């Protein structure tokens, strides 16, 4: 797509998550694109929202038709006050407010060939076939990207024509492959040996090279095809006449563009090429293709569309070539269930007329009485809340929606979280989202809560709270949080609707009590989310880019936050520093003082310190490590010490002409100045000149090396009076001075040098160890644990959740009605499937079975049971001989205890026993104790139902 150059500066903070998906060149093309959108009913409003949030250059709205009641069921830019106004005029102001950087205007006349010349993209929604064919032919001739999108109730259609020669620069979302080089031979072909065996390069991949010493002819060369020669070796073409390879370097994949050829609509309409995962899906797609043509023909002959629940229309679909079809007919009653009557779906002249036409007035009343908990008011949460407002969930007097989110709005939220505006930055998400939702539907009953949903707030989100909740929608960005919310839903037997995204990947899931399986977070995802690295690995033996970034992040914490807090604490209470971790504090403060002998007074002092710390980290510290463990050191078993995951480092020589070296000193000096309340500087030219005048610091040996936890513990234990004297001497440097300013790391402020420091430090650390370094954006993503995101994926998964909501509310429904969904927009893959039923568990000596949704209910009785009585009841009623009984982590009973200890516990009332063991009183009004048990004869994978002891 040819897009004019744009002179507008890209707001990288606003679009930060989107940039991780689309990259800068693609984002610049989007920023320069001019889009015409014709048709502004519900689907058109969704398209307009996504385009403006994404940041297109300009959006022209075209829809002269007057607003009617049925529009309000899905068109969230319109309200009752807009009835009879043209949809485009009524929508323009609110669309523009989403992103003031996008020019939003309206066109009131016909769409002519002359008008189309001003646009790169034209989108038609809810249009007649005659108009589609006319404009499709013109756009194909003019080279304008042309899209047609339409929805009819629970069925949708999408067509795209990007011309006969459309180039996709990046066919997949995956990052280019990269690997560190061990050696390159001279020859034809040259053989490249990788440092690690694991790689994903394939025959025919194109690669280029960087950072090689010796065979410099390869650095920045034109892409070369490779042949995978072995587990660690690649053939890279002729290197016979190149210089001899010395060390270092990185090989990086170069992605191949792909050309796509599209047919114009008039041809594609008659000759659809079906792309589907199965022949059954292909037949459904062809059926829907013809059904949409029949709808257009009906409209042409009768001047209207068929009325709701007309028995002549039905069909299902899947994607075709250039055509995408989607249906959610599974939301309708199952075969054999009574269908709605036309009078049930007749217009009521209300905002829900469009929805009533599909589901009937009785279902609309059910929706209004629901009370739902929405956990998370981020990107997906905003979309879900918009959907709740439009469908009228909780909009009745006895219904409502509670939003739980503890976060505050940041600028980076504005590119996806469309309920928020610039003036909302800094305010609680839950409160702003609630206000915005009420503007969408004034009848919606919304309650914001700014407390997290986690174990610390179970007194807020407890029995009383969940007793008034009909279901939960989770829009969370961590698996740990999802798992906790899912456990709460399982405990209280509440339906859970859950969705998540990662770039162009997305999923939506539904979990129904006693019908589907419960939520299970992927084990690999939980492991990666909770990943921690051994301290010794980060300090001395990094092998991945994540190690280098985490080391740099730890450097920031120690140098600019922890040290300031320690010094301030000592100034307030000097006698408090007989620290058990005194060695760690002494080492940290010696690094913070560095080559200086007194508190810094000027910008130059800060530069001197930063240069000294550069020398310590990337030269002196490496030399000290190599003195302790020389490159040729051999272990007792004959293997080299520096082998396997341990990569032998090389010291760097400071060079102010190298950008990364300069940027490190610039960032470190500014942060050091901020911490000491001194003015900083952004002038790189002046800094480079100053560095030329400064001598390199003398070698420092301030950092003791402890290659394992045992040595560190031994040295810490030996910290005595001499070291404590040194510690206080260092602290005296700041004695009597103003308090220091501890710096709290902020990932989304690109002007404060925080990410600059981490990115530069991580890159230099990677150079030390021959690890392919992360660039600034990658470092920011890793250290900030940023999830790449775009609004289109977010909107898609929220819509899929909304479909499952219909089924949950309209229940009871069988397992076959529900769907889990997964989509990958980058590769045009989309799948839906019926969830698994809950696994049936049994124990060989028991006559009854159970699932994860079941629980054992035992009343406390009057007078209350003793533990002995409870265990006897479990054996008599359920045949269970209890081996162990727990309340949370507190052990109430064990068959392995001594008879005396067993007797003491067995004689106590259950509530008194729980209070005694946990040292906590029961909450006022508490109606239940949840106990876990294991029993004799149970198998290894058996999980008995929880015991609900009813008070």
PDB file of N, CA, C and O in Angstrom, residues 215-261:
ATOM      1  N   UNK A 215      36.556 -11.614  10.629  1.00  0.00           N
ATOM      2  CA  UNK A 215      35.890 -11.786   9.343  1.00  0.00           C
ATOM      3  C   UNK A 215      34.822 -10.699   9.171  1.00  0.00           C
ATOM      4  O   UNK A 215      33.612 -10.969   9.047  1.00  0.00           O
ATOM      5  N   UNK A 216      35.309  -9.447   9.144  1.00  0.00           N
ATOM      6  CA  UNK A 216      34.405  -8.290   9.150  1.00  0.00           C
ATOM      7  C   UNK A 216      33.631  -8.146   7.849  1.00  0.00           C
ATOM      8  O   UNK A 216      32.651  -7.393   7.786  1.00  0.00           O
ATOM      9  N   UNK A 217      34.054  -8.845   6.783  1.00  0.00           N
ATOM     10  CA  UNK A 217      33.331  -8.747   5.512  1.00  0.00           C
ATOM     11  C   UNK A 217      31.873  -9.198   5.639  1.00  0.00           C
ATOM     12  O   UNK A 217      31.015  -8.798   4.840  1.00  0.00           O
ATOM     13  N   UNK A 218      31.594 -10.042   6.643  1.00  0.00           N
ATOM     14  CA  UNK A 218      30.222 -10.528   6.827  1.00  0.00           C
ATOM     15  C   UNK A 218      29.332  -9.518   7.535  1.00  0.00           C
ATOM     16  O   UNK A 218      28.103  -9.572   7.383  1.00  0.00           O
ATOM     17  N   UNK A 219      29.913  -8.610   8.313  1.00  0.00           N
ATOM     18  CA  UNK A 219      29.103  -7.656   9.074  1.00  0.00           C
ATOM     19  C   UNK A 219      28.286  -6.777   8.132  1.00  0.00           C
ATOM     20  O   UNK A 219      28.834  -6.085   7.263  1.00  0.00           O
ATOM     21  N   UNK A 220      26.957  -6.822   8.284  1.00  0.00           N
ATOM     22  CA  UNK A 220      26.079  -5.992   7.464  1.00  0.00           C
ATOM     23  C   UNK A 220      26.005  -6.397   6.012  1.00  0.00           C
ATOM     24  O   UNK A 220      25.567  -5.600   5.172  1.00  0.00           O
ATOM     25  N   UNK A 221      26.423  -7.620   5.693  1.00  0.00           N
ATOM     26  CA  UNK A 221      26.411  -8.055   4.298  1.00  0.00           C
ATOM     27  C   UNK A 221      24.987  -8.254   3.796  1.00  0.00           C
ATOM     28  O   UNK A 221      24.027  -8.294   4.565  1.00  0.00           O
ATOM     29  N   UNK A 222      24.814  -8.385   2.476  1.00  0.00           N
ATOM     30  CA  UNK A 222      23.513  -8.707   1.916  1.00  0.00           C
ATOM     31  C   UNK A 222      23.056 -10.063   2.453  1.00  0.00           C
ATOM     32  O   UNK A 222      23.889 -10.924   2.783  1.00  0.00           O
ATOM     33  N   UNK A 223      21.755 -10.265   2.549  1.00  0.00           N
ATOM     34  CA  UNK A 223      21.262 -11.543   3.089  1.00  0.00           C
ATOM     35  C   UNK A 223      21.822 -12.742   2.332  1.00  0.00           C
ATOM     36  O   UNK A 223      21.888 -12.745   1.100  1.00  0.00           O
ATOM     37  N   UNK A 224      22.244 -13.759   3.086  1.00  0.00           N
ATOM     38  CA  UNK A 224      22.819 -14.975   2.508  1.00  0.00           C
ATOM     39  C   UNK A 224      21.937 -16.171   2.844  1.00  0.00           C
ATOM     40  O   UNK A 224      21.502 -16.316   3.980  1.00  0.00           O
ATOM     41  N   UNK A 225      21.689 -17.053   1.879  1.00  0.00           N
ATOM     42  CA  UNK A 225      20.950 -18.278   2.198  1.00  0.00           C
ATOM     43  C   UNK A 225      21.843 -19.247   2.972  1.00  0.00           C
ATOM     44  O   UNK A 225      23.060 -19.279   2.782  1.00  0.00           O
ATOM     45  N   UNK A 226      21.237 -20.040   3.833  1.00  0.00           N
ATOM     46  CA  UNK A 226      22.000 -20.991   4.632  1.00  0.00           C
ATOM     47  C   UNK A 226      21.506 -22.409   4.375  1.00  0.00           C
ATOM     48  O   UNK A 226      20.400 -22.635   3.890  1.00  0.00           O
ATOM     49  N   UNK A 227      22.363 -23.355   4.729  1.00  0.00           N
ATOM     50  CA  UNK A 227      21.991 -24.767   4.740  1.00  0.00           C
ATOM     51  C   UNK A 227      22.360 -25.307   6.113  1.00  0.00           C
ATOM     52  O   UNK A 227      23.492 -25.126   6.587  1.00  0.00           O
ATOM     53  N   UNK A 228      21.393 -25.918   6.792  1.00  0.00           N
ATOM     54  CA  UNK A 228      21.640 -26.463   8.126  1.00  0.00           C
ATOM     55  C   UNK A 228      22.514 -27.695   7.978  1.00  0.00           C
ATOM     56  O   UNK A 228      22.127 -28.687   7.362  1.00  0.00           O
ATOM     57  N   UNK A 229      23.719 -27.605   8.545  1.00  0.00           N
ATOM     58  CA  UNK A 229      24.736 -28.641   8.350  1.00  0.00           C
ATOM     59  C   UNK A 229      24.739 -29.652   9.480  1.00  0.00           C
ATOM     60  O   UNK A 229      25.024 -30.827   9.298  1.00  0.00           O
ATOM     61  N   UNK A 230      24.421 -29.198  10.706  1.00  0.00           N
ATOM     62  CA  UNK A 230      24.401 -30.072  11.882  1.00  0.00           C
ATOM     63  C   UNK A 230      23.669 -29.386  13.005  1.00  0.00           C
ATOM     64  O   UNK A 230      23.046 -28.341  12.817  1.00  0.00           O
ATOM     65  N   UNK A 231      23.758 -29.981  14.196  1.00  0.00           N
ATOM     66  CA  UNK A 231      23.037 -29.403  15.333  1.00  0.00           C
ATOM     67  C   UNK A 231      23.482 -27.985  15.644  1.00  0.00           C
ATOM     68  O   UNK A 231      22.687 -27.159  16.072  1.00  0.00           O
ATOM     69  N   UNK A 232      24.782 -27.717  15.436  1.00  0.00           N
ATOM     70  CA  UNK A 232      25.305 -26.383  15.764  1.00  0.00           C
ATOM     71  C   UNK A 232      25.961 -25.698  14.583  1.00  0.00           C
ATOM     72  O   UNK A 232      26.551 -24.628  14.749  1.00  0.00           O
ATOM     73  N   UNK A 233      25.874 -26.285  13.393  1.00  0.00           N
ATOM     74  CA  UNK A 233      26.631 -25.741  12.269  1.00  0.00           C
ATOM     75  C   UNK A 233      25.715 -25.391  11.097  1.00  0.00           C
ATOM     76  O   UNK A 233      24.747 -26.090  10.804  1.00  0.00           O
ATOM     77  N   UNK A 234      26.075 -24.289  10.420  1.00  0.00           N
ATOM     78  CA  UNK A 234      25.339 -23.810   9.254  1.00  0.00           C
ATOM     79  C   UNK A 234      26.320 -23.541   8.121  1.00  0.00           C
ATOM     80  O   UNK A 234      27.411 -23.004   8.343  1.00  0.00           O
ATOM     81  N   UNK A 235      25.960 -23.921   6.901  1.00  0.00           N
ATOM     82  CA  UNK A 235      26.718 -23.502   5.724  1.00  0.00           C
ATOM     83  C   UNK A 235      26.231 -22.119   5.318  1.00  0.00           C
ATOM     84  O   UNK A 235      25.024 -21.902   5.150  1.00  0.00           O
ATOM     85  N   UNK A 236      27.177 -21.168   5.135  1.00  0.00           N
ATOM     86  CA  UNK A 236      26.771 -19.779   4.889  1.00  0.00           C
ATOM     87  C   UNK A 236      27.317 -19.234   3.573  1.00  0.00           C
ATOM     88  O   UNK A 236      27.332 -18.024   3.365  1.00  0.00           O
ATOM     89  N   UNK A 237      27.750 -20.106   2.663  1.00  0.00           N
ATOM     90  CA  UNK A 237      28.267 -19.625   1.390  1.00  0.00           C
ATOM     91  C   UNK A 237      29.778 -19.452   1.417  1.00  0.00           C
ATOM     92  O   UNK A 237      30.461 -19.829   2.369  1.00  0.00           O
ATOM     93  N   UNK A 238      30.294 -18.856   0.373  1.00  0.00           N
ATOM     94  CA  UNK A 238      31.741 -18.752   0.169  1.00  0.00           C
ATOM     95  C   UNK A 238      32.363 -17.726   1.112  1.00  0.00           C
ATOM     96  O   UNK A 238      31.995 -16.552   1.124  1.00  0.00           O
ATOM     97  N   UNK A 239      33.311 -18.180   1.939  1.00  0.00           N
ATOM     98  CA  UNK A 239      34.068 -17.277   2.819  1.00  0.00           C
ATOM     99  C   UNK A 239      35.573 -17.445   2.604  1.00  0.00           C
ATOM    100  O   UNK A 239      36.377 -17.000   3.409  1.00  0.00           O
ATOM    101  N   UNK A 240      35.944 -18.094   1.485  1.00  0.00           N
ATOM    102  CA  UNK A 240      37.349 -18.463   1.260  1.00  0.00           C
ATOM    103  C   UNK A 240      38.263 -17.248   1.212  1.00  0.00           C
ATOM    104  O   UNK A 240      39.416 -17.308   1.659  1.00  0.00           O
ATOM    105  N   UNK A 241      37.799 -16.131   0.669  1.00  0.00           N
ATOM    106  CA  UNK A 241      38.648 -14.953   0.494  1.00  0.00           C
ATOM    107  C   UNK A 241      38.442 -13.903   1.570  1.00  0.00           C
ATOM    108  O   UNK A 241      38.907 -12.777   1.430  1.00  0.00           O
ATOM    109  N   UNK A 242      37.736 -14.283   2.638  1.00  0.00           N
ATOM    110  CA  UNK A 242      37.491 -13.341   3.724  1.00  0.00           C
ATOM    111  C   UNK A 242      38.619 -13.421   4.746  1.00  0.00           C
ATOM    112  O   UNK A 242      39.416 -14.372   4.760  1.00  0.00           O
ATOM    113  N   UNK A 243      38.681 -12.400   5.602  1.00  0.00           N
ATOM    114  CA  UNK A 243      39.663 -12.384   6.687  1.00  0.00           C
ATOM    115  C   UNK A 243      39.401 -13.545   7.640  1.00  0.00           C
ATOM    116  O   UNK A 243      38.299 -14.099   7.696  1.00  0.00           O
ATOM    117  N   UNK A 244      40.411 -13.873   8.428  1.00  0.00           N
ATOM    118  CA  UNK A 244      40.281 -14.972   9.379  1.00  0.00           C
ATOM    119  C   UNK A 244      39.373 -14.556  10.527  1.00  0.00           C
ATOM    120  O   UNK A 244      39.486 -13.444  11.059  1.00  0.00           O
ATOM    121  N   UNK A 245      38.458 -15.448  10.896  1.00  0.00           N
ATOM    122  CA  UNK A 245      37.540 -15.175  12.007  1.00  0.00           C
ATOM    123  C   UNK A 245      38.322 -15.161  13.320  1.00  0.00           C
ATOM    124  O   UNK A 245      39.157 -16.033  13.567  1.00  0.00           O
ATOM    125  N   UNK A 246      38.029 -14.165  14.166  1.00  0.00           N
ATOM    126  CA  UNK A 246      38.678 -14.079  15.468  1.00  0.00           C
ATOM    127  C   UNK A 246      37.724 -14.438  16.604  1.00  0.00           C
ATOM    128  O   UNK A 246      37.956 -15.381  17.351  1.00  0.00           O
ATOM    129  N   UNK A 247      36.615 -13.674  16.723  1.00  0.00           N
ATOM    130  CA  UNK A 247      35.690 -13.953  17.833  1.00  0.00           C
ATOM    131  C   UNK A 247      34.391 -13.180  17.638  1.00  0.00           C
ATOM    132  O   UNK A 247      34.303 -12.261  16.819  1.00  0.00           O
ATOM    133  N   UNK A 248      33.422 -13.579  18.468  1.00  0.00           N
ATOM    134  CA  UNK A 248      32.183 -12.811  18.597  1.00  0.00           C
ATOM    135  C   UNK A 248      31.273 -12.871  17.389  1.00  0.00           C
ATOM    136  O   UNK A 248      31.499 -13.596  16.410  1.00  0.00           O
ATOM    137  N   UNK A 249      30.200 -12.100  17.470  1.00  0.00           N
ATOM    138  CA  UNK A 249      29.292 -11.954  16.351  1.00  0.00           C
ATOM    139  C   UNK A 249      27.947 -12.630  16.556  1.00  0.00           C
ATOM    140  O   UNK A 249      27.788 -13.520  17.392  1.00  0.00           O
ATOM    141  N   UNK A 250      27.004 -12.190  15.772  1.00  0.00           N
ATOM    142  CA  UNK A 250      25.635 -12.694  15.831  1.00  0.00           C
ATOM    143  C   UNK A 250      25.131 -12.948  14.419  1.00  0.00           C
ATOM    144  O   UNK A 250      25.388 -12.154  13.509  1.00  0.00           O
ATOM    145  N   UNK A 251      24.429 -14.062  14.237  1.00  0.00           N
ATOM    146  CA  UNK A 251      23.756 -14.347  12.973  1.00  0.00           C
ATOM    147  C   UNK A 251      22.267 -14.101  13.179  1.00  0.00           C
ATOM    148  O   UNK A 251      21.682 -14.548  14.165  1.00  0.00           O
ATOM    149  N   UNK A 252      21.649 -13.371  12.250  1.00  0.00           N
ATOM    150  CA  UNK A 252      20.249 -12.969  12.394  1.00  0.00           C
ATOM    151  C   UNK A 252      19.471 -13.278  11.137  1.00  0.00           C
ATOM    152  O   UNK A 252      19.924 -12.983  10.023  1.00  0.00           O
ATOM    153  N   UNK A 253      18.304 -13.854  11.315  1.00  0.00           N
ATOM    154  CA  UNK A 253      17.419 -14.166  10.187  1.00  0.00           C
ATOM    155  C   UNK A 253      16.909 -12.884   9.528  1.00  0.00           C
ATOM    156  O   UNK A 253      16.615 -11.895  10.199  1.00  0.00           O
ATOM    157  N   UNK A 254      16.817 -12.902   8.223  1.00  0.00           N
ATOM    158  CA  UNK A 254      16.199 -11.815   7.459  1.00  0.00           C
ATOM    159  C   UNK A 254      14.881 -12.342   6.902  1.00  0.00           C
ATOM    160  O   UNK A 254      14.860 -13.300   6.119  1.00  0.00           O
ATOM    161  N   UNK A 255      13.786 -11.745   7.302  1.00  0.00           N
ATOM    162  CA  UNK A 255      12.480 -12.253   6.881  1.00  0.00           C
ATOM    163  C   UNK A 255      12.227 -11.946   5.405  1.00  0.00           C
ATOM    164  O   UNK A 255      12.571 -10.876   4.912  1.00  0.00           O
ATOM    165  N   UNK A 256      11.576 -12.902   4.735  1.00  0.00           N
ATOM    166  CA  UNK A 256      11.262 -12.749   3.316  1.00  0.00           C
ATOM    167  C   UNK A 256       9.873 -12.122   3.160  1.00  0.00           C
ATOM    168  O   UNK A 256       8.905 -12.587   3.768  1.00  0.00           O
ATOM    169  N   UNK A 257       9.754 -11.094   2.319  1.00  0.00           N
ATOM    170  CA  UNK A 257       8.418 -10.572   2.011  1.00  0.00           C
ATOM    171  C   UNK A 257       7.615 -11.604   1.216  1.00  0.00           C
ATOM    172  O   UNK A 257       8.172 -12.523   0.611  1.00  0.00           O
ATOM    173  N   UNK A 258       6.294 -11.456   1.246  1.00  0.00           N
ATOM    174  CA  UNK A 258       5.410 -12.353   0.521  1.00  0.00           C
ATOM    175  C   UNK A 258       4.424 -11.530  -0.291  1.00  0.00           C
ATOM    176  O   UNK A 258       3.888 -10.536   0.187  1.00  0.00           O
ATOM    177  N   UNK A 259       4.209 -11.937  -1.543  1.00  0.00           N
ATOM    178  CA  UNK A 259       3.287 -11.226  -2.422  1.00  0.00           C
ATOM    179  C   UNK A 259       1.957 -11.957  -2.491  1.00  0.00           C
ATOM    180  O   UNK A 259       1.910 -13.176  -2.661  1.00  0.00           O
ATOM    181  N   UNK A 260       0.881 -11.196  -2.336  1.00  0.00           N
ATOM    182  CA  UNK A 260      -0.471 -11.746  -2.358  1.00  0.00           C
ATOM    183  C   UNK A 260      -1.226 -11.156  -3.540  1.00  0.00           C
ATOM    184  O   UNK A 260      -1.122  -9.958  -3.813  1.00  0.00           O
ATOM    185  N   UNK A 261      -1.976 -11.995  -4.250  1.00  0.00           N
ATOM    186  CA  UNK A 261      -2.778 -11.541  -5.395  1.00  0.00           C
ATOM    187  C   UNK A 261      -4.251 -11.759  -5.095  1.00  0.00           C
ATOM    188  O   UNK A 261      -4.674 -12.867  -4.778  1.00  0.00           O
TER     189      UNK A 261
END
